Coordinates of C-alpha atoms in Angstrom, one line a residue:
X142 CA 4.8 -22.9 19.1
X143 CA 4.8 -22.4 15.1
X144 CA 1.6 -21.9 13.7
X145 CA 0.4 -21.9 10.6
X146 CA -0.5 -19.2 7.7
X147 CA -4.1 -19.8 8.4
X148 CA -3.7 -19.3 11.6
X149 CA -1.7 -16.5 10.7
X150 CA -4.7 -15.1 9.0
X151 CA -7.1 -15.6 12.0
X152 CA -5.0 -13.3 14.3
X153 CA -4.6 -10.7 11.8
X154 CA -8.5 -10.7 12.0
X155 CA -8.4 -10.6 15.3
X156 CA -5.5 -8.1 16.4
X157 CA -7.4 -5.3 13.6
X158 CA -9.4 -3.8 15.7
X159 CA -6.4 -3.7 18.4
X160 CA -4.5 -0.6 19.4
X161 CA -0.8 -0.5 20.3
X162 CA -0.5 -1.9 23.9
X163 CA 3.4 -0.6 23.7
X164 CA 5.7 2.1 22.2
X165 CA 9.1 1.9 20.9
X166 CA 10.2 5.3 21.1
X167 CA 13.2 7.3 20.3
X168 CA 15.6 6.0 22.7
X169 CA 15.0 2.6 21.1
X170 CA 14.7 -1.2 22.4
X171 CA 15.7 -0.8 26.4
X172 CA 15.6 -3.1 28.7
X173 CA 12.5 -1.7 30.6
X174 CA 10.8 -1.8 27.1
X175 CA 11.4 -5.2 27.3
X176 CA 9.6 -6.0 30.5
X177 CA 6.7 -3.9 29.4
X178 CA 6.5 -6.3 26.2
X179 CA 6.7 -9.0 28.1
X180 CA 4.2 -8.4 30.8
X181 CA 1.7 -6.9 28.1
X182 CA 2.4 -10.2 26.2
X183 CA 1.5 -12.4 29.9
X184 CA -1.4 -10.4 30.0
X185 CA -2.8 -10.1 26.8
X186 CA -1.2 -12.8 24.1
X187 CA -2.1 -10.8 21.3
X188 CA -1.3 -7.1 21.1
X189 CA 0.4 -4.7 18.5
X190 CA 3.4 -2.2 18.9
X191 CA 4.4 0.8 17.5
X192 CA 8.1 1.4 16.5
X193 CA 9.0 4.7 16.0
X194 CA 12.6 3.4 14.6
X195 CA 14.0 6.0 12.4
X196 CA 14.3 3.5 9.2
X197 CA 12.9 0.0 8.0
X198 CA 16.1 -1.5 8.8
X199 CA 16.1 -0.3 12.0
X200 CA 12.3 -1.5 12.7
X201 CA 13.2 -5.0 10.8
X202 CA 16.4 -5.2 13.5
X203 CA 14.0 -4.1 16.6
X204 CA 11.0 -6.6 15.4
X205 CA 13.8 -9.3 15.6
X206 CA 15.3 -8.5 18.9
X207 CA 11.7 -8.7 20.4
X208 CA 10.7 -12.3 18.6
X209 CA 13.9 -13.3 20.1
X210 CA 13.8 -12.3 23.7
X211 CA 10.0 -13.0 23.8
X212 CA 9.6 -16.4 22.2
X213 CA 6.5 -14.5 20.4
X214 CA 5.3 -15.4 16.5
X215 CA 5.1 -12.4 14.4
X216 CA 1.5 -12.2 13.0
X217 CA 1.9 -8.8 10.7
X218 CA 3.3 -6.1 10.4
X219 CA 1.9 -2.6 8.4
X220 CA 4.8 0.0 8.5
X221 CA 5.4 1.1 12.1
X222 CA 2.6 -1.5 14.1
X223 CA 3.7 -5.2 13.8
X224 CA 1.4 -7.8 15.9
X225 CA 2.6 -10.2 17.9
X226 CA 1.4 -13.4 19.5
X227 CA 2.5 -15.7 22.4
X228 CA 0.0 -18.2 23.9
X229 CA 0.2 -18.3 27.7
X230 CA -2.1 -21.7 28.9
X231 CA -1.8 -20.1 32.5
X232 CA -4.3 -17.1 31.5
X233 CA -8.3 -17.7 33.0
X234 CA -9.3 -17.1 29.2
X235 CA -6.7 -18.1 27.0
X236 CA -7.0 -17.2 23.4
X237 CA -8.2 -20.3 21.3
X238 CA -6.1 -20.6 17.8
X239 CA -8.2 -22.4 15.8
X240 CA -6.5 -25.6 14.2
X241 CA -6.8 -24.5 10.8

């Protein structure tokens, strides 16, 4: 699903008050990170990480590797917390992008 940049904007309002759901840590992108992400993605749609990557190259390459393997649109990202979201229709209470 692409969305749009004012949806974009709607979901940065909305992930703010959000703390990270998952941590990249110092052993990097594994594949039980992975699953994590993508059952906290399931659960919630909307959630930030942290990526404690060593440089902004590194955190760029991670970010990618998770949009990738996740199908998820990358809302923002503020130094070491980028938000992510994925719609999931299956959820009781799906989040409702607004067609903007």
């Amino acid at each position: 699903m692409t969305i749009t940049e004012k949806q974009k904007r709607w979901l940065k309002k909305q992930v703010h008050h959000l703390n990270p759901v998952v941590i990249v840590g110092q052993h990097g992108l594994t594949e039980s990170v992975l699953a994590e992400i993508e059952i906290a993605m399931s659960h919630h749609e909307l959630l930030k990480i942290r990526i404690n990557a060593g440089d902004r190259e590194a955190r760029d390459a991670v970010i990618g590797v998770i949009q990738d393997r996740t199908q998820a649109n990358l809302i923002t990202r503020i130094g070491n917390v980028a938000a992510f979201y994925r719609a999931n229709p299956d959820k009781r209470e799906p989040i409702v992008v607004p067609k903007l």
